[in-house]
Amino acid sequence: MLKAYLRIRDLALFNPVANGSSVSIGDSYIRPFNHQSLESSLIKTSEQWFFVIRERLRSEDHLGVTFAVATNVSDDYFRRCYQENLNWPLDFIIIEAARSGGRLRVRAGLLGSLPIYFCVEERTRSVALSWDSVDLMRESRAIDAELIAHHLTMKTYYSARQACLGVNLLTAGASLYVDTSDTLFEYGSRPSPSYACAGLTTIEALRQFNQLLSEVVVSRPIKLGESAAELSGGMDSASVAMAVREGAGSLTCGGILLDAESSPKQSDRRNSILAALNCRDHAIEMNDHMPAIDLNLDSKHHLPLVSEYYLEAFEALWGRFRNEGCKIIWSGIGGDELFFRYSGEEDEADSPSSRCFEVAVGLAEGLLTRRGLDAARSTFLFSAPLGVTAATTLLGKLCHARPLAKRGLWPITPLGDPRLINFSATLPLEFRADKHMLRLYLRNRTDAEVFPRDYTKESFELVLPRAIAARADTLAFQLNTCALADLGLVSRESVMTLLNEVVTKGTFVATSALARFIWAERFARQLG
């Protein structure tokens, strides 16, 4: 949500000064992300100040106000303003400072919409903050071998600890404290969702769900014609698109279309939803925007370790949205986690997907050296605590937030809102199983049963095998040198064997393991 460089010495010597929407403190600065969905404030007393950037609520009082400054306020007013921002229902970042001794604290909201990364330089006692982790790669060229090993073996963690040593993520609800001698990071408490309860009728449950989803959407100050929804053909994105159409009054849709072999009914489902929405649509053919499988990216195209596999197709879609004048991108991220099952509830414990995952892990471990396996099998102790919003939802947001922000677009994921998560967690299993609540929600808004139980969902399974096979010769040439092998983490010979298996057989499990390697190898080369 912002970029900043803050020296503790500057905080002790200088008062913050507003320069347009930015703030200067001596040679230090704060530069907020510029978007109409955000507003910022600088509140000062004689001895302390705080800067906040937050998502705007729909309120007549806030329309048109993007940056406000209040100077020489009373201590009581300062505390009340600070508390108001800590309790803000949407996302925020707060930077607070005290002149006495030079003290700094940075706090993050709970939604993780456009999170920031940080790097603390011990020698100069300075802090670099940025929503773009690539900005901070020049601060550290050291790779975290243990984290990379965990990544290679199909593990995913939502953590402050990142693949580049010294570069950390300010996770949802976390805080960073820095003064002249100490640096402290705290994950903070993230409240867990409520427990399920019985007693709600179908009509009442649907009414409450509909009301909450509508409140989440209309809580934002939406301008006519500036909203776009990613419409994949699944229930999550369809539900979000319906809610935004009803709340915003105007909507542009778009989606990535897979071929008939991958998703035979995707176009039919999308067409049914589009007919109900009565909106413009931009269809992006996956085959025209295949993933660029390349281990050597130029500096302008460097990417974080955890980044979208199908970025080229999404970038084409987001480009269409931006050309239409859209500024807010709504997505169904969070839908898979919205209706989770509690421990002990009936579940598909040995589903085909879980068996495929086990095979993929075995293939991934087969790439590693003894040193790599030792690192991968260590206990990872740095995950953020469980909270209302699932870690996988926050990671999904993380993958899209940076490329959207680079295009001046703001992401909103209604199905990841704590209000909706808390309500859905209280629903009896009959409403949560197979996303039945979303099915009921959509059934009331379409003429046909668009999403019958056990419908065949759209699948990207064939995309990466084809993309890798098309670039197999280039990959083989580039792998004459291997950064991860030089680090002692993988065996180059095992990587080449797995590449050959993906090219000749094209299985999804082998591709999953190889894709983890390709993304990690590419990241390691960026630091080289």
Coordinates of C-alpha atoms in Angstrom, one line a residue:
M1 CA 0.0 0.0 0.0
L2 CA 3.1 2.2 0.2
K3 CA 6.8 2.6 -0.4
A4 CA 9.0 4.2 2.2
Y5 CA 12.6 4.7 3.4
L6 CA 12.9 5.7 7.0
R7 CA 16.1 6.4 9.0
I8 CA 15.7 6.4 12.7
R9 CA 18.0 9.4 13.0
D10 CA 15.7 11.4 10.7
L11 CA 12.7 10.5 12.9
A12 CA 14.5 12.0 15.9
L13 CA 15.6 15.2 14.2
F14 CA 12.9 16.2 11.8
N15 CA 9.2 16.8 11.7
P16 CA 7.2 15.1 8.9
V17 CA 6.2 17.5 6.0
A18 CA 3.5 16.7 3.5
N19 CA 4.6 17.1 -0.2
G20 CA 1.5 16.4 -2.3
S21 CA 0.3 13.0 -1.3
S22 CA 3.8 12.0 0.0
V23 CA 5.6 12.7 3.3
S24 CA 9.2 13.8 3.8
I25 CA 11.1 13.5 7.1
G26 CA 14.6 14.9 6.4
D27 CA 16.0 12.5 3.8
S28 CA 13.4 9.9 4.7
Y29 CA 10.1 9.6 2.8
I30 CA 6.7 7.9 2.6
R31 CA 5.0 7.4 -0.8
P32 CA 1.5 6.0 -0.7
F33 CA 0.1 3.9 -3.5
N34 CA -2.0 6.3 -5.5
H35 CA -5.6 5.0 -6.1
Q36 CA -9.1 6.3 -5.7
S37 CA -9.9 3.3 -3.4
L38 CA -7.4 4.5 -0.9
E39 CA -7.1 7.5 1.5
S40 CA -4.3 8.6 3.7
S41 CA -3.8 10.9 6.7
L42 CA -0.9 12.4 8.6
I43 CA -1.7 13.2 12.3
K44 CA 0.9 15.1 14.4
T45 CA 1.5 16.3 17.9
S46 CA 4.7 18.1 19.0
E47 CA 6.4 14.8 19.9
Q48 CA 4.8 12.1 17.9
W49 CA 3.0 11.4 14.6
F50 CA 1.4 8.7 12.6
F51 CA 0.7 8.2 8.9
V52 CA -2.1 5.9 7.7
I53 CA -3.1 4.7 4.3
R54 CA -6.3 2.7 4.3
E55 CA -9.1 1.4 2.0
R56 CA -11.9 3.9 1.8
L57 CA -15.4 3.2 3.0
R58 CA -18.4 4.4 1.1
S59 CA -19.2 7.6 3.0
E60 CA -20.2 11.0 1.8
D61 CA -17.8 12.6 4.3
H62 CA -14.8 10.9 2.5
L63 CA -15.7 11.5 -1.1
G64 CA -12.9 13.4 -2.9
V65 CA -10.6 13.4 0.1
T66 CA -7.5 11.4 -0.6
F67 CA -4.9 12.9 1.8
A68 CA -5.5 14.9 5.0
V69 CA -3.1 16.5 7.4
A70 CA -3.8 17.5 11.0
T71 CA -1.0 19.3 13.0
N72 CA -0.6 20.2 16.7
V73 CA -3.5 18.0 17.7
S74 CA -4.2 17.2 21.3
D75 CA -2.9 13.9 22.8
D76 CA -6.5 12.8 23.3
Y77 CA -7.4 13.5 19.6
F78 CA -4.3 11.7 18.6
R79 CA -5.2 8.6 20.6
R80 CA -8.7 8.5 19.3
C81 CA -7.6 8.8 15.7
Y82 CA -5.0 6.1 16.1
Q83 CA -7.5 3.7 17.7
E84 CA -10.1 4.4 14.9
N85 CA -7.5 3.3 12.4
L86 CA -6.5 0.2 14.3
N87 CA -10.1 -0.8 14.2
W88 CA -10.7 0.1 10.6
P89 CA -12.9 -2.7 9.0
L90 CA -11.0 -2.6 5.7
D91 CA -7.2 -2.9 5.0
F92 CA -4.6 -0.4 6.2
I93 CA -1.0 0.3 6.9
I94 CA 0.0 2.6 9.9
I95 CA 3.4 4.1 10.3
E96 CA 3.9 5.8 13.7
A97 CA 7.0 7.5 15.1
A98 CA 8.1 9.2 18.3
R99 CA 10.8 11.9 18.2
S100 CA 12.2 11.1 21.6
G101 CA 15.1 8.7 20.9
G102 CA 13.8 8.0 17.4
R103 CA 11.2 5.2 17.5
L104 CA 9.2 3.6 14.7
R105 CA 6.4 1.1 14.5
V106 CA 4.7 -0.2 11.3
R107 CA 1.3 -2.0 11.6
A108 CA -0.6 -4.0 9.0
G109 CA -4.4 -4.5 8.7
L110 CA -6.0 -8.0 8.5
L111 CA -6.9 -8.3 4.8
G112 CA -3.5 -8.4 3.0
S113 CA -4.9 -6.6 0.0
L114 CA -1.5 -5.0 -1.1
P115 CA 0.9 -6.1 1.6
I116 CA 4.3 -4.5 2.1
Y117 CA 7.8 -6.0 2.5
F118 CA 10.5 -4.6 4.7
C119 CA 14.2 -4.6 5.1
V120 CA 16.1 -3.3 8.2
E121 CA 19.6 -2.1 7.7
E122 CA 21.5 -2.5 11.0
R123 CA 24.4 -0.2 10.2
T124 CA 22.4 2.9 9.3
R125 CA 19.4 1.9 11.4
S126 CA 17.1 2.5 8.5
V127 CA 13.9 0.7 7.2
A128 CA 13.0 0.2 3.6
L129 CA 9.3 -0.6 2.9
S130 CA 7.7 -1.5 -0.4
W131 CA 4.6 -3.3 -1.8
D132 CA 6.9 -4.6 -4.5
S133 CA 9.3 -7.2 -3.1
V134 CA 11.5 -6.9 -6.2
D135 CA 12.4 -3.4 -5.1
L136 CA 14.2 -4.8 -2.0
M137 CA 16.1 -7.6 -3.8
R138 CA 19.1 -5.2 -4.3
E139 CA 19.2 -4.9 -0.5
S140 CA 20.1 -8.6 -0.2
R141 CA 21.5 -11.2 -2.6
A142 CA 21.5 -14.0 -0.1
I143 CA 19.0 -16.8 -0.7
D144 CA 17.3 -18.7 2.2
A145 CA 18.3 -22.3 1.3
E146 CA 15.9 -23.8 3.9
L147 CA 12.9 -22.0 2.7
I148 CA 13.7 -22.8 -1.0
A149 CA 14.0 -26.5 -0.1
H150 CA 10.5 -26.4 1.5
H151 CA 9.2 -24.6 -1.6
L152 CA 10.7 -27.2 -3.9
T153 CA 9.0 -30.0 -2.0
M154 CA 5.5 -28.5 -2.6
K155 CA 5.1 -26.9 0.8
T156 CA 3.6 -23.4 1.0
Y157 CA 3.7 -21.1 4.1
Y158 CA 2.3 -17.7 4.8
S159 CA 5.2 -16.2 6.7
A160 CA 7.2 -13.1 7.4
R161 CA 10.2 -15.1 6.4
Q162 CA 10.9 -14.8 2.6
A163 CA 13.2 -16.5 0.2
C164 CA 15.7 -13.6 0.1
L165 CA 17.5 -13.2 3.5
G166 CA 16.8 -9.9 5.1
V167 CA 13.7 -9.2 3.1
N168 CA 10.5 -9.9 5.1
L169 CA 6.8 -9.7 4.7
L170 CA 4.6 -7.6 7.0
T171 CA 1.9 -10.3 7.3
A172 CA -1.7 -9.5 8.0
G173 CA -2.1 -8.1 11.5
A174 CA 1.7 -8.0 12.2
S175 CA 3.8 -5.1 13.5
L176 CA 7.4 -4.1 13.1
Y177 CA 9.2 -2.0 15.8
V178 CA 12.6 -0.3 15.2
D179 CA 14.6 2.2 17.3
T180 CA 18.3 3.1 17.6
S181 CA 19.3 -0.3 18.9
D182 CA 16.4 -2.8 18.8
T183 CA 14.4 -4.4 16.0
L184 CA 11.3 -6.4 17.0
F185 CA 8.7 -8.2 14.8
E186 CA 5.4 -9.5 16.1
Y187 CA 2.8 -11.5 14.2
G188 CA 0.1 -10.2 16.5
S189 CA -3.2 -11.9 17.3
R190 CA -5.5 -12.9 14.4
P191 CA -8.9 -14.0 15.8
S192 CA -10.1 -17.3 14.6
P193 CA -13.6 -17.9 13.0
S194 CA -16.5 -19.0 15.1
Y195 CA -17.7 -22.6 15.4
A196 CA -20.6 -24.0 13.4
C197 CA -24.1 -24.1 14.8
A198 CA -27.3 -25.7 13.8
G199 CA -30.8 -24.2 13.6
L200 CA -30.7 -21.9 10.5
T201 CA -33.3 -22.6 7.9
T202 CA -32.3 -22.5 4.2
I203 CA -34.3 -19.3 3.6
E204 CA -32.7 -17.6 6.7
A205 CA -29.2 -18.8 5.9
L206 CA -29.5 -17.6 2.3
R207 CA -30.9 -14.2 3.4
Q208 CA -28.1 -13.6 5.8
F209 CA -25.4 -14.7 3.3
N210 CA -26.9 -12.5 0.6
Q211 CA -27.1 -9.5 3.0
L212 CA -23.5 -9.9 4.2
L213 CA -22.0 -10.3 0.7
S214 CA -23.9 -7.2 -0.4
E215 CA -22.6 -5.2 2.5
V216 CA -19.0 -6.3 1.8
V217 CA -19.4 -5.1 -1.8
V218 CA -21.2 -1.8 -1.2
S219 CA -18.9 -0.8 1.7
R220 CA -16.5 0.4 -1.0
P221 CA -17.0 3.7 -2.8
I222 CA -17.7 2.3 -6.3
K223 CA -17.9 4.6 -9.2
L224 CA -20.1 3.7 -12.2
G225 CA -18.2 1.9 -14.9
E226 CA -15.0 1.4 -13.0
S227 CA -15.5 -2.2 -11.7
A228 CA -14.3 -5.3 -13.5
A229 CA -14.8 -8.9 -12.3
E230 CA -12.7 -11.9 -13.2
L231 CA -15.2 -14.5 -14.4
S232 CA -13.6 -17.9 -14.8
G233 CA -16.8 -20.0 -15.1
G234 CA -16.8 -21.3 -11.5
M235 CA -19.1 -20.6 -8.6
D236 CA -16.7 -18.3 -6.7
S237 CA -16.2 -15.8 -9.4
A238 CA -19.8 -16.0 -10.6
S239 CA -21.1 -15.2 -7.1
V240 CA -18.7 -12.2 -6.8
A241 CA -19.7 -10.9 -10.2
M242 CA -23.4 -11.2 -9.3
A243 CA -22.9 -9.3 -6.1
V244 CA -20.9 -6.5 -7.7
R245 CA -23.4 -6.1 -10.6
E246 CA -26.2 -5.6 -8.0
G247 CA -24.1 -3.3 -5.9
A248 CA -22.3 -1.3 -8.5
G249 CA -25.0 -1.0 -11.2
S250 CA -22.4 -1.5 -13.9
L251 CA -19.8 -4.1 -14.5
T252 CA -17.2 -5.3 -17.0
C253 CA -16.3 -9.0 -17.0
G254 CA -13.5 -11.0 -18.4
G255 CA -12.0 -14.5 -18.1
I256 CA -9.3 -16.8 -19.3
L257 CA -10.8 -19.5 -21.6
L258 CA -9.3 -22.9 -21.6
D259 CA -9.7 -25.3 -24.5
A260 CA -12.6 -27.8 -24.7
E261 CA -10.3 -30.7 -23.7
S262 CA -9.4 -29.0 -20.4
S263 CA -12.8 -27.5 -19.6
P264 CA -15.6 -28.7 -21.9
K265 CA -18.4 -26.8 -20.1
Q266 CA -16.6 -23.6 -19.1
S267 CA -17.9 -21.5 -22.0
D268 CA -21.5 -22.7 -21.5
R269 CA -21.4 -21.8 -17.8
R270 CA -19.8 -18.4 -18.5
N271 CA -22.4 -17.6 -21.1
S272 CA -25.2 -18.4 -18.7
I273 CA -23.8 -16.2 -16.0
L274 CA -23.1 -13.4 -18.6
A275 CA -26.7 -13.6 -19.8
A276 CA -27.9 -13.0 -16.2
L277 CA -25.3 -10.2 -15.7
N278 CA -26.0 -8.4 -19.0
C279 CA -22.5 -6.9 -19.1
R280 CA -19.5 -6.5 -21.3
D281 CA -17.1 -9.4 -21.5
H282 CA -13.5 -9.9 -22.5
A283 CA -12.5 -13.5 -23.2
I284 CA -8.8 -14.2 -23.2
E285 CA -7.8 -17.5 -24.9
M286 CA -5.2 -19.4 -22.8
N287 CA -3.6 -20.8 -25.9
D288 CA -2.7 -17.2 -27.1
H289 CA -1.1 -16.3 -23.8
M290 CA 0.8 -19.4 -22.6
P291 CA 3.2 -19.1 -19.7
A292 CA 6.6 -17.8 -20.7
I293 CA 8.9 -20.6 -19.5
D294 CA 12.3 -18.9 -19.2
L295 CA 14.9 -19.2 -16.5
N296 CA 16.7 -16.0 -17.4
L297 CA 14.4 -13.0 -17.0
D298 CA 15.8 -9.5 -17.7
S299 CA 15.8 -7.1 -14.7
K300 CA 12.7 -5.3 -15.8
H301 CA 10.7 -8.6 -15.6
H302 CA 12.0 -10.0 -12.3
L303 CA 9.4 -11.8 -10.2
P304 CA 9.0 -12.9 -6.6
L305 CA 9.4 -16.6 -5.8
V306 CA 5.7 -17.0 -5.2
S307 CA 4.1 -15.6 -8.3
E308 CA 1.2 -16.5 -10.6
Y309 CA 1.8 -19.5 -12.9
Y310 CA -0.4 -18.1 -15.6
L311 CA 0.7 -14.4 -15.3
E312 CA 0.8 -13.8 -19.1
A313 CA -2.9 -14.6 -19.5
F314 CA -3.9 -12.6 -16.4
E315 CA -1.8 -9.6 -17.6
A316 CA -3.6 -9.7 -20.9
L317 CA -7.0 -9.7 -19.1
W318 CA -6.0 -6.9 -16.7
G319 CA -4.8 -4.9 -19.7
R320 CA -8.2 -5.2 -21.3
F321 CA -9.9 -4.1 -18.1
R322 CA -7.6 -1.1 -17.8
N323 CA -8.2 -0.1 -21.4
E324 CA -12.0 -0.1 -20.6
G325 CA -11.3 2.5 -17.8
C326 CA -11.8 0.0 -15.0
K327 CA -9.8 0.7 -11.8
I328 CA -11.1 -2.0 -9.3
I329 CA -10.7 -5.7 -10.0
W330 CA -13.0 -8.1 -8.2
S331 CA -12.1 -11.8 -7.9
G332 CA -13.3 -15.0 -6.3
I333 CA -10.1 -15.6 -4.4
G334 CA -11.0 -17.0 -1.0
G335 CA -14.0 -19.0 -2.2
D336 CA -12.3 -22.4 -1.8
E337 CA -11.6 -21.6 1.9
L338 CA -14.9 -19.9 2.7
F339 CA -16.8 -23.1 3.4
F340 CA -14.2 -25.2 5.2
R341 CA -14.9 -28.4 7.1
Y342 CA -14.1 -28.7 10.8
S343 CA -12.0 -31.5 12.2
G344 CA -14.2 -34.6 12.7
E345 CA -16.7 -33.7 10.0
E346 CA -17.3 -36.0 7.1
D347 CA -14.6 -35.4 4.5
E348 CA -13.0 -36.9 1.5
A349 CA -9.8 -37.8 3.4
D350 CA -8.3 -39.9 0.6
S351 CA -9.5 -37.9 -2.5
P352 CA -7.8 -38.3 -5.9
S353 CA -6.2 -34.8 -5.5
S354 CA -4.6 -35.8 -2.2
R355 CA -3.1 -38.9 -3.8
C356 CA -1.8 -36.9 -6.7
F357 CA -0.2 -34.4 -4.3
E358 CA 1.6 -37.3 -2.5
V359 CA 3.0 -38.5 -5.8
A360 CA 4.1 -34.9 -6.7
V361 CA 5.9 -34.6 -3.4
G362 CA 7.8 -37.8 -4.0
L363 CA 8.9 -36.6 -7.5
A364 CA 9.9 -33.2 -6.0
E365 CA 11.9 -34.8 -3.3
G366 CA 13.7 -36.9 -5.9
L367 CA 15.2 -33.7 -7.3
L368 CA 16.9 -32.9 -4.0
T369 CA 20.4 -33.7 -2.8
R370 CA 20.9 -35.1 0.7
R371 CA 21.6 -31.5 1.9
G372 CA 18.4 -30.3 0.2
L373 CA 16.3 -33.1 1.7
D374 CA 17.7 -32.4 5.2
A375 CA 16.6 -28.7 4.8
A376 CA 13.2 -29.7 3.3
R377 CA 12.4 -32.1 6.2
S378 CA 13.3 -29.6 8.9
T379 CA 10.4 -28.2 10.9
F380 CA 9.3 -24.8 9.6
L381 CA 8.8 -22.6 12.7
F382 CA 8.0 -19.2 11.2
S383 CA 4.5 -19.5 9.8
A384 CA 2.0 -16.7 10.7
P385 CA -0.6 -17.8 13.3
L386 CA -4.0 -19.0 12.1
G387 CA -6.6 -16.4 11.8
V388 CA -10.0 -15.7 10.3
T389 CA -8.6 -15.4 6.8
A390 CA -6.9 -18.6 5.7
A391 CA -3.2 -18.5 4.8
T392 CA -4.0 -19.9 1.3
T393 CA -6.4 -17.0 0.7
L394 CA -3.7 -14.5 1.7
L395 CA -1.2 -16.2 -0.5
G396 CA -3.6 -16.1 -3.4
K397 CA -4.0 -12.3 -2.9
L398 CA -0.2 -12.0 -2.7
C399 CA 0.3 -13.5 -6.2
H400 CA -2.0 -11.0 -7.8
A401 CA -1.5 -7.9 -5.7
R402 CA 1.8 -6.8 -7.1
P403 CA 1.1 -7.2 -10.9
L404 CA -2.3 -5.5 -10.4
A405 CA -0.7 -2.6 -8.5
K406 CA 2.0 -2.2 -11.3
R407 CA -1.0 -1.5 -13.6
G408 CA -2.6 1.0 -11.2
L409 CA -5.4 -1.5 -10.4
W410 CA -6.8 -2.2 -7.0
P411 CA -7.8 -5.8 -6.0
I412 CA -10.9 -6.7 -3.9
T413 CA -11.7 -10.2 -2.8
P414 CA -15.2 -10.2 -1.1
L415 CA -15.1 -13.9 -0.3
G416 CA -12.0 -13.3 1.8
D417 CA -13.7 -10.7 4.0
P418 CA -13.7 -11.6 7.7
R419 CA -17.4 -10.7 8.0
L420 CA -18.4 -13.3 5.4
I421 CA -15.9 -15.8 6.7
N422 CA -17.2 -15.5 10.3
F423 CA -20.8 -16.0 9.2
S424 CA -20.0 -18.9 6.9
A425 CA -18.1 -20.7 9.6
T426 CA -21.2 -20.8 11.7
L427 CA -23.3 -22.5 9.0
P428 CA -24.2 -26.2 9.4
L429 CA -22.3 -28.6 7.2
E430 CA -25.2 -29.1 4.8
F431 CA -24.7 -25.4 3.7
R432 CA -20.8 -25.6 3.6
A433 CA -20.4 -29.0 1.9
D434 CA -19.6 -28.6 -1.8
K435 CA -20.2 -24.8 -1.5
H436 CA -23.9 -25.4 -1.4
M437 CA -24.5 -21.9 -0.1
L438 CA -23.0 -20.4 -3.3
R439 CA -25.1 -22.8 -5.3
L440 CA -28.3 -21.5 -3.6
Y441 CA -27.1 -17.9 -4.1
L442 CA -26.6 -18.4 -7.8
R443 CA -29.7 -20.5 -8.3
N444 CA -31.8 -17.5 -7.3
R445 CA -30.1 -15.3 -10.0
T446 CA -30.0 -17.5 -13.1
D447 CA -32.7 -19.2 -15.1
A448 CA -31.0 -22.6 -15.2
E449 CA -29.1 -24.9 -12.9
V450 CA -25.7 -23.7 -14.0
F451 CA -23.7 -25.5 -11.3
P452 CA -25.2 -28.9 -10.6
R453 CA -23.5 -31.0 -7.9
D454 CA -20.3 -32.6 -9.0
Y455 CA -20.1 -30.4 -12.1
T456 CA -16.7 -30.6 -14.0
K457 CA -14.7 -27.6 -13.0
E458 CA -12.4 -25.6 -15.3
S459 CA -8.8 -27.0 -15.1
F460 CA -5.4 -25.6 -16.0
E461 CA -3.8 -29.0 -15.7
L462 CA -2.8 -29.2 -19.4
V463 CA -1.4 -25.7 -19.7
L464 CA 2.0 -26.0 -18.0
P465 CA 2.9 -29.4 -19.5
R466 CA 2.3 -27.9 -23.0
A467 CA 4.2 -24.7 -22.2
I468 CA 7.2 -26.6 -20.8
A469 CA 7.2 -29.0 -23.8
A470 CA 7.2 -26.1 -26.2
R471 CA 10.3 -24.7 -24.4
A472 CA 12.1 -28.0 -23.6
D473 CA 15.1 -27.3 -25.8
T474 CA 15.6 -23.8 -24.4
L475 CA 15.2 -25.1 -20.8
A476 CA 17.7 -27.9 -21.5
F477 CA 20.3 -25.4 -22.8
Q478 CA 19.7 -23.0 -19.9
L479 CA 20.2 -25.8 -17.5
N480 CA 23.7 -26.4 -18.6
T481 CA 24.2 -24.3 -15.5
C482 CA 21.9 -24.6 -12.5
A483 CA 21.9 -22.1 -9.6
L484 CA 20.1 -24.5 -7.2
A485 CA 22.6 -27.3 -8.0
D486 CA 25.5 -24.8 -7.3
L487 CA 23.9 -24.2 -3.9
G488 CA 23.9 -27.9 -3.3
L489 CA 20.1 -28.2 -3.1
V490 CA 19.2 -30.2 -6.2
S491 CA 20.8 -32.7 -8.6
R492 CA 21.0 -31.3 -12.1
E493 CA 20.8 -34.9 -13.5
S494 CA 17.5 -35.5 -11.6
V495 CA 16.1 -32.2 -12.9
M496 CA 16.9 -33.2 -16.5
T497 CA 15.2 -36.6 -16.0
L498 CA 12.1 -35.0 -14.6
L499 CA 12.0 -32.5 -17.5
N500 CA 12.2 -35.4 -20.0
E501 CA 9.3 -37.1 -18.2
V502 CA 7.2 -34.0 -18.4
V503 CA 8.0 -33.6 -22.1
T504 CA 7.3 -37.2 -23.0
K505 CA 4.3 -38.0 -20.7
G506 CA 2.9 -34.6 -19.8
T507 CA 1.5 -35.8 -16.5
F508 CA 0.2 -33.1 -14.1
V509 CA 1.9 -34.5 -11.0
A510 CA 5.4 -34.5 -12.7
T511 CA 4.7 -31.0 -14.1
S512 CA 3.7 -29.7 -10.6
A513 CA 7.1 -30.8 -9.2
L514 CA 9.0 -29.4 -12.1
A515 CA 7.1 -26.1 -12.1
R516 CA 8.2 -25.6 -8.4
F517 CA 11.8 -26.1 -9.5
I518 CA 11.5 -23.7 -12.5
W519 CA 10.1 -20.9 -10.4
A520 CA 12.7 -21.4 -7.7
E521 CA 15.6 -21.7 -10.2
R522 CA 14.5 -18.5 -11.9
F523 CA 14.3 -16.7 -8.6
A524 CA 17.8 -17.9 -7.6
R525 CA 19.2 -16.6 -10.9
Q526 CA 17.7 -13.2 -10.3
L527 CA 19.8 -12.9 -7.1
G528 CA 23.0 -14.3 -8.8

